[in-house]
Amino acid sequence: MEKQDIIIVGSGCAGLFAALQLPQDKKITMITKDCIEHSDSFLAQGGICVLKTPEDYQSFFDDTLKAGHYENRKESVDIMIRSSHDTIQELIGYGVDFAHSTDGTLLYTREGAHSKPRILYHEDETGKEITSRLLQEVRKHRPNVMILENTAMIDLLCKDNECSGVVVQLSDGTYDTIPADYTMLACGGIGGLYNHSTNYPQLTGDGISVCMEHGIELENINYIQIHPTTLYSKTPGRSFLISESVRGEGALLYNANMERFANELMPRDLLTQAIREQMEKDGTDFVWEDLRPIGEEEIKSHFPNIYAKCLEEGYDATKECIPVTPAQHYFMGGIHVDQYSKTTMDRLYAIGETACNGVHGKNRLASNSLLESLVFAKRAALHIAEHYEALVNEIPSVDFRAYLPADALAQKRKDRILSEIERLNQNVNQ
């Protein structure tokens, strides 16, 4: 493929927001492994955090650090919080319809480990609302951006610690290269490596695997968040998330004897631990979640998609409890980046869930993910624009036979990531 100015690997909210920030005179190609709507950004239910008033800064900061077990990079947390208001205003400018009262005042909800309501939302599909609006904006107003679906990144084009694009497998199974002055990895998390996950199965840590192979620094890739409440089902496939927002609005958790056993608003890792301990005591694969305290009208208006999914599985959440169980959900670690989302390889940036800028520490505070992704995607795009220099070195040649057979390569990379995660966890436990 002909040389591009910038290649963005991924099509979630981070990649799309970055594309909107980059200069319109640059040739940009976005690639996505599946169809463009199959990114985890579309699945985010709960909401997006924002600094409501200057007085809430310290509380927001402290809540984020406490949830992250104080392993957060404080500078990154500060950047995210102070950038939140402008980010939300930009989203509203793109047409994002956050919940509001009849007079237009924005409404806020609260989720686990937040000391105050500071989360904006759109029903129970905030991620879909934000990401679809960003996609619409790119398609309508950025003719310089080309989107290639069903196109997978196989490797980086690089030499002497300088990235010059990517190697891809096209929708017809053939291989090609996309040279570029700058490359942004926005390829999501690692949920596809697990049997039970809320993520799309194609998210198998491609960014992590290629960075491992090229000696690019990673950070805390064993920091993996389990969401405490997904709808228990014997049907195979992606686990359906029961948003933390329902507990923020009053939903309760019960054991097999229909007794409360934990504080429903604990940080996710602690609540997951409590649920697993309770399931072991009860000898069950799930606990019960009761949405009825929220009220029938609020369930149907605030959480219509959760209500509909529960009905599909045979549960009327306005009349009965639903079974929930933990599942892999989010990836706090990733490709190490600085405050401008730069990796340790020249001309290579990483944003979104595949990157680790230190905001989340060891455990993510609810609804910080969309905000963090957008804030640092914009910083990456503006940094590239400000320091833009065209490639002068020759593009490395590639022998596509090195990536065959494709299935064996994918399995090898999956095993390598999981083995490294296991090794890191063993070191922590020693």
Coordinates of N, CA and C in Angstrom, one line a residue, residues 193-389:
L193 N -8.2 -13.3 25.1 CA -7.3 -14.3 25.6 C -8.0 -15.2 26.6
Y194 N -9.2 -14.8 27.1 CA -9.9 -15.4 28.2 C -11.2 -16.1 27.8
N195 N -11.5 -17.2 28.5 CA -12.8 -17.9 28.1 C -14.0 -17.1 28.5
H196 N -13.9 -16.3 29.6 CA -15.0 -15.5 30.1 C -14.6 -14.1 30.2
S197 N -15.2 -13.3 29.3 CA -14.8 -11.8 29.2 C -16.0 -11.1 28.7
T198 N -16.0 -9.8 29.1 CA -17.0 -8.9 28.5 C -16.5 -8.3 27.2
N199 N -15.3 -8.6 26.8 CA -14.7 -8.0 25.6 C -15.1 -8.8 24.3
Y200 N -14.9 -8.1 23.2 CA -15.0 -8.9 21.9 C -13.9 -9.9 21.8
P201 N -14.2 -11.0 21.2 CA -13.1 -12.1 21.2 C -11.9 -11.8 20.3
Q202 N -12.0 -10.9 19.3 CA -10.9 -10.6 18.5 C -9.9 -9.7 19.1
L203 N -10.2 -9.2 20.4 CA -9.2 -8.3 21.1 C -8.2 -9.2 21.9
T204 N -7.2 -9.6 21.2 CA -6.2 -10.6 21.7 C -4.9 -10.0 22.0
G205 N -4.8 -8.7 22.3 CA -3.5 -8.1 22.7 C -2.5 -8.0 21.6
D206 N -3.0 -7.7 20.4 CA -2.0 -7.6 19.3 C -0.9 -6.6 19.5
G207 N -1.3 -5.4 20.1 CA -0.3 -4.4 20.3 C 0.7 -4.9 21.3
I208 N 0.2 -5.6 22.3 CA 1.2 -6.1 23.4 C 2.1 -7.1 22.8
S209 N 1.6 -8.0 21.9 CA 2.5 -9.1 21.4 C 3.6 -8.5 20.5
V210 N 3.2 -7.6 19.6 CA 4.3 -7.1 18.7 C 5.3 -6.2 19.4
C211 N 4.8 -5.6 20.5 CA 5.8 -4.8 21.3 C 6.7 -5.7 22.1
M212 N 6.2 -6.8 22.5 CA 7.1 -7.8 23.2 C 8.2 -8.2 22.3
E213 N 7.8 -8.5 21.1 CA 8.8 -9.1 20.1 C 9.8 -8.0 19.7
H214 N 9.5 -6.8 19.8 CA 10.5 -5.7 19.4 C 11.1 -5.0 20.5
G215 N 10.9 -5.5 21.7 CA 11.6 -4.9 22.9 C 11.1 -3.6 23.3
I216 N 9.9 -3.3 22.9 CA 9.3 -2.0 23.4 C 8.8 -2.2 24.8
E217 N 9.0 -1.2 25.6 CA 8.7 -1.3 27.1 C 7.2 -1.5 27.3
L218 N 6.9 -2.5 28.2 CA 5.5 -2.7 28.6 C 5.4 -2.4 30.1
E219 N 4.2 -2.3 30.6 CA 4.1 -1.9 32.0 C 2.9 -2.6 32.6
N220 N 3.1 -3.4 33.7 CA 2.1 -4.0 34.5 C 1.0 -4.8 33.7
I221 N 1.5 -5.7 32.7 CA 0.5 -6.4 31.9 C -0.2 -7.4 32.7
N222 N 0.1 -7.7 33.9 CA -0.6 -8.6 34.8 C -1.7 -7.9 35.6
Y223 N -1.9 -6.6 35.4 CA -2.9 -5.8 36.1 C -4.2 -5.9 35.2
I224 N -5.0 -6.9 35.5 CA -6.2 -7.2 34.8 C -7.4 -7.1 35.7
Q225 N -8.4 -6.3 35.2 CA -9.6 -6.1 36.1 C -10.7 -7.1 35.7
I226 N -11.2 -7.7 36.8 CA -12.4 -8.6 36.6 C -13.6 -7.7 37.0
H227 N -14.6 -7.7 36.2 CA -15.8 -7.0 36.6 C -16.6 -7.9 37.4
P228 N -17.1 -7.4 38.6 CA -17.8 -8.3 39.5 C -19.1 -8.8 39.1
T229 N -19.8 -8.0 38.2 CA -21.2 -8.4 37.9 C -21.4 -8.5 36.4
T230 N -21.4 -9.7 35.8 CA -21.9 -10.0 34.5 C -23.0 -11.0 34.6
L231 N -23.9 -10.9 33.7 CA -25.1 -11.7 33.7 C -24.7 -13.2 33.5
Y232 N -25.0 -14.0 34.5 CA -24.7 -15.4 34.5 C -25.5 -16.1 33.4
S233 N -24.9 -16.9 32.5 CA -25.6 -17.6 31.5 C -24.8 -18.8 31.1
K234 N -25.5 -19.8 30.7 CA -24.8 -21.0 30.2 C -24.6 -21.0 28.7
T235 N -25.1 -19.9 28.1 CA -24.9 -19.7 26.6 C -23.5 -19.3 26.4
P236 N -22.7 -19.9 25.5 CA -21.3 -19.6 25.2 C -21.3 -18.2 24.5
G237 N -20.1 -17.6 24.6 CA -19.9 -16.3 24.0 C -19.5 -15.2 25.0
R238 N -19.5 -13.9 24.5 CA -19.1 -12.8 25.3 C -20.0 -12.6 26.5
S239 N -19.5 -12.4 27.7 CA -20.3 -12.1 28.9 C -20.9 -10.8 28.8
F240 N -22.2 -10.7 29.2 CA -22.9 -9.5 29.2 C -22.8 -8.7 30.5
L241 N -22.3 -7.5 30.4 CA -22.0 -6.7 31.6 C -23.3 -6.2 32.2
I242 N -23.4 -6.3 33.5 CA -24.4 -5.6 34.3 C -23.7 -4.4 34.9
S243 N -23.9 -3.2 34.4 CA -23.2 -2.0 34.7 C -23.1 -1.7 36.2
E244 N -21.9 -1.2 36.6 CA -21.8 -0.7 38.0 C -22.7 0.4 38.3
S245 N -23.3 1.0 37.3 CA -24.2 2.1 37.6 C -25.5 1.6 38.3
V246 N -25.9 0.4 38.0 CA -27.1 -0.1 38.7 C -26.9 -0.2 40.2
R247 N -25.6 -0.5 40.6 CA -25.3 -0.5 42.0 C -25.2 0.9 42.6
G248 N -24.7 1.8 41.7 CA -24.6 3.2 42.1 C -26.0 3.8 42.3
E249 N -27.0 3.2 41.6 CA -28.3 3.7 41.8 C -29.2 3.0 42.8
G250 N -28.5 2.0 43.4 CA -29.2 1.3 44.6 C -29.4 -0.2 44.5
A251 N -28.9 -0.9 43.4 CA -29.1 -2.3 43.3 C -28.3 -3.0 44.4
L252 N -28.8 -4.1 44.9 CA -28.2 -4.9 46.0 C -27.7 -6.3 45.6
L253 N -26.8 -6.8 46.3 CA -26.3 -8.2 46.0 C -26.7 -9.1 47.2
Y254 N -27.1 -10.3 46.8 CA -27.5 -11.3 47.8 C -26.8 -12.6 47.6
N255 N -26.7 -13.4 48.7 CA -26.1 -14.7 48.6 C -27.3 -15.7 48.3
A256 N -27.0 -17.0 48.4 CA -28.0 -18.0 48.1 C -29.2 -18.0 49.0
N257 N -29.0 -17.4 50.2 CA -30.0 -17.3 51.2 C -30.7 -15.9 51.1
M258 N -30.4 -15.2 50.0 CA -31.0 -13.9 49.8 C -30.7 -12.9 50.9
E259 N -29.4 -13.0 51.4 CA -28.9 -12.1 52.4 C -27.8 -11.2 51.8
R260 N -27.7 -9.9 52.1 CA -26.6 -9.1 51.6 C -25.3 -9.6 52.3
F261 N -24.2 -9.5 51.5 CA -23.0 -10.0 52.0 C -21.8 -9.1 51.8
A262 N -22.0 -8.0 51.2 CA -20.9 -7.0 50.9 C -21.4 -5.6 50.6
N263 N -20.5 -4.7 50.7 CA -20.8 -3.3 50.3 C -20.8 -3.2 48.8
E264 N -21.9 -3.0 48.2 CA -22.0 -3.0 46.7 C -21.2 -2.0 46.0
L265 N -20.7 -0.9 46.7 CA -20.0 0.2 46.1 C -18.5 0.1 46.4
M266 N -18.0 -1.1 46.8 CA -16.6 -1.3 47.0 C -15.9 -1.2 45.6
P267 N -14.6 -0.9 45.6 CA -13.8 -1.0 44.3 C -14.0 -2.4 43.7
R268 N -13.9 -2.4 42.3 CA -14.2 -3.6 41.6 C -13.4 -4.9 42.1
D269 N -12.2 -4.7 42.3 CA -11.4 -5.9 42.7 C -11.8 -6.4 44.0
L270 N -12.1 -5.6 45.0 CA -12.5 -6.0 46.3 C -13.9 -6.7 46.3
L271 N -14.8 -6.1 45.5 CA -16.1 -6.7 45.4 C -16.1 -8.0 44.6
T272 N -15.2 -8.1 43.6 CA -15.0 -9.4 42.9 C -14.6 -10.5 43.9
Q273 N -13.6 -10.1 44.7 CA -13.1 -11.0 45.7 C -14.2 -11.5 46.7
A274 N -15.0 -10.5 47.1 CA -16.1 -10.9 48.0 C -17.2 -11.8 47.4
I275 N -17.4 -11.5 46.1 CA -18.4 -12.4 45.4 C -17.9 -13.8 45.2
R276 N -16.6 -13.9 44.8 CA -16.0 -15.2 44.6 C -16.0 -16.0 45.9
E277 N -15.7 -15.3 47.0 CA -15.7 -16.0 48.3 C -17.1 -16.5 48.7
Q278 N -18.1 -15.7 48.4 CA -19.5 -16.0 48.7 C -19.9 -17.2 47.8
M279 N -19.6 -17.2 46.5 CA -19.9 -18.3 45.6 C -19.3 -19.6 46.1
E280 N -18.1 -19.5 46.6 CA -17.5 -20.7 47.2 C -18.2 -21.2 48.4
K281 N -18.6 -20.3 49.3 CA -19.4 -20.7 50.5 C -20.7 -21.3 50.1
D282 N -21.3 -20.7 49.1 CA -22.7 -21.2 48.7 C -22.6 -22.4 47.8
G283 N -21.4 -22.7 47.2 CA -21.3 -23.8 46.2 C -22.1 -23.5 44.9
T284 N -22.1 -22.2 44.5 CA -22.8 -21.8 43.3 C -21.8 -21.1 42.3
D285 N -22.3 -20.9 41.1 CA -21.5 -20.2 40.1 C -21.9 -18.7 39.9
F286 N -22.8 -18.2 40.8 CA -23.3 -16.9 40.7 C -23.8 -16.4 42.1
V287 N -24.0 -15.1 42.2 CA -24.8 -14.5 43.3 C -26.0 -13.8 42.7
W288 N -26.9 -13.3 43.5 CA -28.1 -12.6 43.0 C -27.9 -11.1 43.1
E289 N -28.3 -10.4 42.0 CA -28.4 -8.9 42.1 C -29.8 -8.5 41.9
D290 N -30.2 -7.6 42.8 CA -31.6 -7.1 42.9 C -31.6 -5.6 42.5
L291 N -32.2 -5.4 41.3 CA -32.3 -4.1 40.7 C -33.6 -3.4 41.2
R292 N -34.5 -4.1 41.8 CA -35.8 -3.6 42.2 C -35.8 -2.3 43.0
P293 N -34.8 -2.2 43.9 CA -34.7 -0.9 44.7 C -34.6 0.3 43.8
I294 N -34.1 0.2 42.6 CA -33.9 1.3 41.7 C -35.3 1.9 41.3
G295 N -36.3 1.0 41.2 CA -37.6 1.4 40.8 C -37.9 1.0 39.3
E296 N -39.1 0.5 39.0 CA -39.4 0.0 37.7 C -39.2 1.1 36.6
E297 N -39.6 2.3 36.8 CA -39.5 3.3 35.8 C -38.1 3.7 35.5
E298 N -37.3 3.8 36.6 CA -35.9 4.1 36.4 C -35.1 3.0 35.7
I299 N -35.4 1.8 36.0 CA -34.8 0.6 35.4 C -35.0 0.7 33.9
K300 N -36.2 0.9 33.5 CA -36.6 0.9 32.1 C -36.1 2.1 31.3
S301 N -35.9 3.3 32.0 CA -35.5 4.5 31.3 C -34.0 4.6 31.3
H302 N -33.3 4.3 32.5 CA -31.9 4.5 32.7 C -31.1 3.3 32.1
F303 N -31.7 2.1 32.3 CA -31.0 0.9 31.9 C -31.8 0.0 30.9
P304 N -32.3 0.6 29.8 CA -33.2 -0.2 28.9 C -32.6 -1.4 28.3
N305 N -31.3 -1.3 28.0 CA -30.6 -2.4 27.3 C -30.3 -3.6 28.3
I306 N -30.0 -3.2 29.5 CA -29.8 -4.3 30.5 C -31.1 -4.9 30.8
Y307 N -32.2 -4.2 30.9 CA -33.5 -4.7 31.1 C -33.9 -5.7 30.0
A308 N -33.6 -5.2 28.8 CA -34.0 -6.1 27.6 C -33.2 -7.4 27.5
K309 N -31.9 -7.3 27.8 CA -31.0 -8.5 27.8 C -31.5 -9.5 28.9
C310 N -31.8 -9.0 30.1 CA -32.3 -9.8 31.1 C -33.5 -10.6 30.7
L311 N -34.5 -9.8 30.0 CA -35.7 -10.5 29.5 C -35.4 -11.6 28.6
E312 N -34.4 -11.4 27.7 CA -33.9 -12.4 26.7 C -33.5 -13.7 27.5
E313 N -32.9 -13.5 28.6 CA -32.4 -14.6 29.4 C -33.4 -15.2 30.3
G314 N -34.6 -14.6 30.3 CA -35.7 -15.1 31.1 C -35.9 -14.5 32.5
Y315 N -35.3 -13.3 32.7 CA -35.4 -12.6 33.9 C -36.1 -11.2 33.7
D316 N -37.1 -10.9 34.5 CA -37.7 -9.6 34.5 C -37.1 -8.8 35.7
A317 N -36.1 -8.0 35.4 CA -35.3 -7.3 36.5 C -36.2 -6.3 37.3
T318 N -37.4 -6.0 36.8 CA -38.3 -5.2 37.6 C -39.1 -6.0 38.7
K319 N -39.0 -7.3 38.5 CA -39.8 -8.2 39.4 C -39.0 -9.2 40.2
E320 N -37.8 -9.5 39.7 CA -37.0 -10.6 40.4 C -35.5 -10.3 40.3
C321 N -34.8 -11.0 41.1 CA -33.3 -10.9 41.1 C -32.8 -11.5 39.9
I322 N -31.6 -11.1 39.5 CA -30.9 -11.7 38.3 C -29.6 -12.3 38.8
P323 N -29.1 -13.4 38.2 CA -27.9 -14.1 38.6 C -26.7 -13.4 38.0
V324 N -25.7 -13.1 38.7 CA -24.5 -12.4 38.2 C -23.2 -13.1 38.7
T325 N -22.1 -13.0 37.9 CA -20.9 -13.6 38.2 C -19.7 -12.8 37.6
P326 N -18.5 -12.8 38.2 CA -17.4 -12.0 37.7 C -16.9 -12.6 36.3
A327 N -16.3 -11.6 35.5 CA -15.7 -12.0 34.3 C -14.6 -11.0 34.0
Q328 N -13.6 -11.4 33.2 CA -12.5 -10.5 32.8 C -13.2 -9.3 32.1
H329 N -12.7 -8.1 32.4 CA -13.3 -6.9 31.9 C -12.4 -5.8 31.3
Y330 N -11.3 -5.5 32.0 CA -10.5 -4.4 31.6 C -9.0 -4.7 31.9
F331 N -8.2 -3.9 31.1 CA -6.7 -4.1 31.2 C -6.1 -2.8 31.6
M332 N -5.6 -2.8 32.8 CA -4.9 -1.6 33.3 C -3.5 -1.4 32.8
G333 N -2.8 -2.5 32.6 CA -1.4 -2.5 32.1 C -1.4 -2.2 30.6
G334 N -0.3 -2.4 30.0 CA -0.2 -2.3 28.6 C 1.2 -1.8 28.1
I335 N 1.2 -1.1 27.0 CA 2.4 -0.6 26.4 C 2.7 0.7 27.1
H336 N 3.9 0.7 27.7 CA 4.3 1.9 28.5 C 4.4 3.1 27.6
V337 N 3.7 4.2 28.1 CA 3.8 5.5 27.4 C 4.0 6.6 28.3
D338 N 4.5 7.7 27.8 CA 4.7 8.9 28.6 C 3.4 9.8 28.6
Q339 N 3.5 11.0 29.1 CA 2.3 11.8 29.2 C 1.8 12.3 27.9
Y340 N 2.5 12.1 26.8 CA 2.1 12.4 25.5 C 1.7 11.1 24.7
S341 N 1.7 10.0 25.4 CA 1.3 8.7 24.8 C 2.4 8.2 23.8
K342 N 3.6 8.6 24.0 CA 4.8 8.1 23.2 C 5.3 6.8 23.9
T343 N 5.5 5.8 23.0 CA 6.2 4.6 23.5 C 7.7 4.8 23.5
T344 N 8.4 3.7 23.9 CA 9.9 3.8 23.9 C 10.4 3.5 22.5
M345 N 9.6 3.4 21.5 CA 10.1 3.3 20.1 C 9.8 4.6 19.4
D346 N 10.7 5.2 18.7 CA 10.5 6.4 17.9 C 9.3 6.3 16.9
R347 N 8.5 7.4 16.8 CA 7.4 7.4 15.9 C 6.3 6.5 16.2
L348 N 6.3 5.9 17.3 CA 5.2 5.0 17.7 C 4.5 5.5 19.0
Y349 N 3.2 5.6 18.9 CA 2.4 6.1 20.0 C 1.4 4.9 20.4
A350 N 0.9 4.9 21.6 CA -0.1 4.0 22.0 C -1.2 4.7 22.8
I351 N -2.5 4.4 22.5 CA -3.6 5.1 23.2 C -4.7 4.1 23.5
G352 N -5.6 4.5 24.4 CA -6.7 3.6 24.8 C -6.3 2.5 25.6
E353 N -7.0 1.4 25.6 CA -6.8 0.3 26.6 C -5.5 -0.4 26.3
T354 N -4.9 -0.4 25.2 CA -3.7 -1.1 24.9 C -2.5 -0.4 25.5
A355 N -2.7 0.9 25.9 CA -1.6 1.7 26.5 C -1.7 1.7 28.0
C356 N -0.5 2.0 28.6 CA -0.5 2.2 30.1 C 0.2 3.5 30.3
N357 N -0.6 4.5 30.7 CA 0.0 5.8 31.1 C -0.1 6.0 32.6
G358 N -0.5 5.0 33.3 CA -0.5 5.0 34.7 C -1.7 5.6 35.4
V359 N -2.7 6.0 34.7 CA -3.9 6.6 35.3 C -4.6 5.7 36.2
H360 N -4.7 4.4 35.8 CA -5.5 3.5 36.6 C -4.8 2.8 37.7
G361 N -3.5 2.8 37.7 CA -2.8 2.0 38.8 C -3.1 0.5 38.7
K362 N -3.4 -0.1 39.8 CA -3.6 -1.5 39.8 C -5.0 -1.9 39.6
N363 N -5.9 -0.9 39.6 CA -7.4 -1.2 39.5 C -8.1 0.0 39.0
R364 N -8.9 -0.1 38.0 CA -9.5 1.1 37.4 C -10.8 1.5 38.2
L365 N -10.8 2.8 38.4 CA -12.0 3.4 39.0 C -13.1 3.5 37.9
A366 N -14.3 3.1 38.2 CA -15.4 3.0 37.3 C -15.5 4.3 36.5
S367 N -15.7 4.1 35.2 CA -16.0 5.2 34.2 C -14.9 6.2 34.0
N368 N -13.7 5.8 34.4 CA -12.5 6.6 34.1 C -11.9 6.2 32.7
S369 N -12.3 5.0 32.2 CA -11.7 4.5 31.0 C -12.0 5.3 29.7
L370 N -13.2 5.7 29.5 CA -13.5 6.5 28.3 C -12.8 7.9 28.4
L371 N -12.9 8.5 29.6 CA -12.2 9.8 29.8 C -10.7 9.7 29.5
E372 N -10.1 8.7 30.2 CA -8.6 8.5 30.0 C -8.3 8.3 28.5
S373 N -9.0 7.5 27.8 CA -8.7 7.2 26.4 C -8.8 8.4 25.6
L374 N -9.8 9.2 25.8 CA -10.0 10.4 25.0 C -8.9 11.5 25.3
V375 N -8.7 11.7 26.5 CA -7.7 12.7 26.9 C -6.3 12.4 26.3
F376 N -5.9 11.2 26.5 CA -4.5 10.9 26.0 C -4.4 10.6 24.6
A377 N -5.5 10.3 23.9 CA -5.6 10.2 22.5 C -5.4 11.6 21.9
K378 N -6.0 12.6 22.4 CA -5.9 14.0 22.0 C -4.4 14.5 22.2
R379 N -3.9 14.1 23.3 CA -2.5 14.6 23.6 C -1.5 13.9 22.6
A380 N -1.8 12.7 22.2 CA -0.9 12.0 21.2 C -1.0 12.7 19.9
A381 N -2.2 13.0 19.5 CA -2.5 13.6 18.2 C -1.8 15.0 18.1
L382 N -2.0 15.8 19.2 CA -1.4 17.1 19.2 C 0.1 17.1 19.2
H383 N 0.6 16.1 19.9 CA 2.1 16.0 20.0 C 2.7 15.6 18.6
I384 N 2.0 14.7 17.9 CA 2.5 14.4 16.6 C 2.4 15.6 15.7
A385 N 1.3 16.3 15.7 CA 1.1 17.5 14.9 C 2.2 18.6 15.1
E386 N 2.5 18.8 16.4 CA 3.5 19.8 16.8 C 4.9 19.4 16.4
H387 N 5.2 18.1 16.4 CA 6.6 17.7 16.2 C 6.7 16.9 14.9
Y388 N 5.8 17.1 13.9 CA 5.8 16.3 12.7 C 7.0 16.5 11.9
E389 N 7.6 15.3 11.6 CA 8.8 15.2 10.6 C 8.6 14.0 9.8

